[in-house]
Short mmCIF file of C-alpha atoms in Angstrom, two decimals:
data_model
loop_
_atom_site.label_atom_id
_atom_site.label_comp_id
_atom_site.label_asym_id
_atom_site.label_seq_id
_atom_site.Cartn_x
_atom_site.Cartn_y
_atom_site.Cartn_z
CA UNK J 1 -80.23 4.47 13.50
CA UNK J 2 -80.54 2.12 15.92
CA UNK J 3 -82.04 -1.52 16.71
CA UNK J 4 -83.26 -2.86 20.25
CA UNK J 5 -82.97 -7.05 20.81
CA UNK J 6 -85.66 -7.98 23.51
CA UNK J 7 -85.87 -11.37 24.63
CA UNK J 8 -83.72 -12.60 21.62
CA UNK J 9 -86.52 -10.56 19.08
CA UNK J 10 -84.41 -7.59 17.14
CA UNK J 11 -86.65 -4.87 16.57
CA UNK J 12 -84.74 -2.75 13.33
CA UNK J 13 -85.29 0.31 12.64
CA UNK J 14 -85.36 1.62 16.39
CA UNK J 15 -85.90 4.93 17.97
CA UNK J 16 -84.87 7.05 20.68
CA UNK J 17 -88.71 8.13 20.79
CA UNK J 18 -90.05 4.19 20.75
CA UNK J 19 -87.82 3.65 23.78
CA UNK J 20 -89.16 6.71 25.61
CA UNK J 21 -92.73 5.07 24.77
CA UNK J 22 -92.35 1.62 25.73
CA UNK J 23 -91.10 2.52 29.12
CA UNK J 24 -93.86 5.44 30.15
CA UNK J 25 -92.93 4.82 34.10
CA UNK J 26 -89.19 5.40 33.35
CA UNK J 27 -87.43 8.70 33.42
CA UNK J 28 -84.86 8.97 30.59
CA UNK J 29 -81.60 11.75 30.44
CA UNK J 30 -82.63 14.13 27.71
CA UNK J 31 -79.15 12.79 26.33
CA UNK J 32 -78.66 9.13 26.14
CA UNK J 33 -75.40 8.01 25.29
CA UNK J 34 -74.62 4.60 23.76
CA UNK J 35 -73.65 2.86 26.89
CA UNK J 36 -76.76 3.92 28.32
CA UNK J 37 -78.62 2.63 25.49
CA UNK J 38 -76.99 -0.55 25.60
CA UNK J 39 -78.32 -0.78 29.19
CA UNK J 40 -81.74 -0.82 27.48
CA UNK J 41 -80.82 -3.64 24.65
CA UNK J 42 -80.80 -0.74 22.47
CA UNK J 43 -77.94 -0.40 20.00
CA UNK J 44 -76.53 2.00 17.62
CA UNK J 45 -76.25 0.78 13.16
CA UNK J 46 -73.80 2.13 11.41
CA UNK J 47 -74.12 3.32 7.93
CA UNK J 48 -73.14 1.44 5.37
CA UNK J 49 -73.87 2.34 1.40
CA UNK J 50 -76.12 0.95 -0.03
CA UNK J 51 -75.02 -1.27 -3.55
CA UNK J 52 -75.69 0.63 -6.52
CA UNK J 53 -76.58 -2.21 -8.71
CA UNK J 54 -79.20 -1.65 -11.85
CA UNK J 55 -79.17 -5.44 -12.51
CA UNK J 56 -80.16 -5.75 -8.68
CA UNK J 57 -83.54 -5.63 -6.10
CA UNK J 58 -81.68 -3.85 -2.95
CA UNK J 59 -83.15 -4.19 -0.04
CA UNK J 60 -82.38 -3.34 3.71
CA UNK J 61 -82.00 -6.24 6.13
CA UNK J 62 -81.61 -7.02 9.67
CA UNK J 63 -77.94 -5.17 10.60
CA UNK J 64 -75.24 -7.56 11.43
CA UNK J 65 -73.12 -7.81 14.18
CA UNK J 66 -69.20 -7.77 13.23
CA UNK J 67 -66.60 -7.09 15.60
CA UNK J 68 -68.64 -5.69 18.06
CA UNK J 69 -70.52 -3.09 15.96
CA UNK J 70 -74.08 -3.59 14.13
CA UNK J 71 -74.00 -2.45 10.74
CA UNK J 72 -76.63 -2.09 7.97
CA UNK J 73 -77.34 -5.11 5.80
CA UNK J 74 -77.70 -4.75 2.02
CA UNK J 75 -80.09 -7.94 0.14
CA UNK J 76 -79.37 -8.13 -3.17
CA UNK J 77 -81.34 -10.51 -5.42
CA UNK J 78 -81.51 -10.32 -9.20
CA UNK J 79 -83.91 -8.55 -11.28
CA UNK J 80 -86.39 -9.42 -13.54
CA UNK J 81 -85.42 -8.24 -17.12
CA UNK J 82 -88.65 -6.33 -16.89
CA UNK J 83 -86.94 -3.93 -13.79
CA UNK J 84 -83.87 -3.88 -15.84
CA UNK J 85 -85.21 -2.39 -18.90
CA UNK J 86 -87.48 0.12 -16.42
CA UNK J 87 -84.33 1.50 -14.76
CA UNK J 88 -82.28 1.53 -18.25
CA UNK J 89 -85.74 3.22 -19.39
CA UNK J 90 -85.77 5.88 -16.60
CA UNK J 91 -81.73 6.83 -16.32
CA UNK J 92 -81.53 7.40 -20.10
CA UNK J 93 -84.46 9.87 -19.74
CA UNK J 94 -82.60 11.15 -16.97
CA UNK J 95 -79.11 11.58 -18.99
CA UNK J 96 -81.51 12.97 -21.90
CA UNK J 97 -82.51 16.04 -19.66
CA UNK J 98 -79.40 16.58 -18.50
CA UNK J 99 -78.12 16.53 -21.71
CA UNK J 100 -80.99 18.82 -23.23
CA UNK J 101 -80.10 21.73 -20.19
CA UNK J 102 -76.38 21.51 -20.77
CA UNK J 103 -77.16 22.27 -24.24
CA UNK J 104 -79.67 25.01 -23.88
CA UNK J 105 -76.85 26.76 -21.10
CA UNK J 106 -74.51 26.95 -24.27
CA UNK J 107 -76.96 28.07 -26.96
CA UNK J 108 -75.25 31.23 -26.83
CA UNK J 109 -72.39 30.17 -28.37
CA UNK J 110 -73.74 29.12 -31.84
CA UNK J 111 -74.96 33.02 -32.26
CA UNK J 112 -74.15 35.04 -35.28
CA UNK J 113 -71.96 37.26 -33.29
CA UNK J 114 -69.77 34.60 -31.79
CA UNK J 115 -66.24 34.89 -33.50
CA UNK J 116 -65.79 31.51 -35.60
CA UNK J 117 -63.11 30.38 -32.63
CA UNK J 118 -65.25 30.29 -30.03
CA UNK J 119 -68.29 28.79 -32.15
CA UNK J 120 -65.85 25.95 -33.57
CA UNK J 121 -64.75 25.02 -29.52
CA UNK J 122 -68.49 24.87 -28.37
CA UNK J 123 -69.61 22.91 -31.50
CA UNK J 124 -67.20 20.37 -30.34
CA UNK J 125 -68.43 20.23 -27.17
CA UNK J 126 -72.14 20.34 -27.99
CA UNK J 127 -71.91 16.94 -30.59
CA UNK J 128 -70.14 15.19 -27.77
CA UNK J 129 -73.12 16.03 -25.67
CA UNK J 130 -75.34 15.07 -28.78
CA UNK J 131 -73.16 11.52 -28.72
CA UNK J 132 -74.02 10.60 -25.27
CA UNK J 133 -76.71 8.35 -26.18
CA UNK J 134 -74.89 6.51 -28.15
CA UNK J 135 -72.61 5.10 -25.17
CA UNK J 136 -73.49 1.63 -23.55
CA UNK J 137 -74.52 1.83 -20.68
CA UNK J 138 -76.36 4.88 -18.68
CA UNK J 139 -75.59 4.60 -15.05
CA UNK J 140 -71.87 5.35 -16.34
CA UNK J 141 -71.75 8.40 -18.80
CA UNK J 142 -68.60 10.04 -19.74
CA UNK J 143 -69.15 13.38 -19.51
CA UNK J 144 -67.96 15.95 -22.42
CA UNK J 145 -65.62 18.59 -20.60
CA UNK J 146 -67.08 22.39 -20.78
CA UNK J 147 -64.46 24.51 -22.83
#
C-alpha cells in the first residue's frame, strides 16, 4: 500500500500502476524501490490491524506519519444500538453453525455400538457445545476441548 502527497494533497490508497499512468512520458524501472518512490512523493503504509470492536464503526483513514514511517489509520466511532444488535445477530448465527458441524462430526459417537466409555466422554463434550449459547458474549466463545 502506498500514498502519494502532491502539492500538499495526499492521495491514499496509491498504486504502483496510478504512478505509471500519471506520468505516460516517463520511463519507470520495472522495479521501483522505496527511495525511488519517494523521489516521486510516493510513499510506502504499513499495515496496521485493524480494531476488532463490535460496539464500533471502523473505518480506514488518511495514514499517519510517526517517526518517519506512514502507517494505516483506524476511525472508530460508536455504533448505533441498531449495528450492535445486527453484529450480535449475525456472530451468534455464526457460532450456531459452527456449533451445529462440530456436532454432526461427532454423531458417531452416540451410536449403539459405541462402548458406554467412549459415549459418556463425547456426551460431555457435545452438552458443552449445546451450552455455548448460553455464554455472554459471542465474539469471545470458549470453546469445549475435543476428547
Amino acid at each position: 500500500m502506498y500514498l502519494r502527497i502532491v502539492n500538499n494533497t495526499t492521495t491514499y490508497p496509491y498504486t504502483i500502476k496510478e504512478l505509471r499512468d500519471s506520468l505516460p512520458n516517463v520511463s519507470l524501472p520495472a522495479n521501483l524501490s522505496n527511495e525511488q518512490l519517494v523521489e516521486w512523493d510516493m510513499y510506502d503504509v504499513q499495515f496496521s490491524a485493524a480494531p476488532n470492536d463490535y460496539t464500533k464503526n471502523i473505518t480506514e483513514g488518511t495514514p499517519v506519519l510517526t517517526d518517519g514511517v506512514y502507517y494505516q489509520n483506524w476511525i472508530q466511532t460508536d455504533a448505533s444500538q441498531s449495528e450492535i444488535d445486527y453484529r450480535l445477530e449475525n456472530q451468534w448465527f455464526i457460532i450456531r453453525e459452527t456449533r451445529n458441524e462440530l456436532l454432526t462430526e461427532c454423531d458417531w459417537t452416540q451410536l449403539a455400538d459405541i462402548p458406554s466409555e467412549t459415549k459418556a466422554i463425547w456426551s460431555e463434550y457435545r452438552q458443552s457445545l449445546r451450552d455455548i449459547t448460553s455464554q455472554t458474549n459471542p465474539f469471545s466463545i470458549t470453546w469445549p476441548v475435543k476428547p
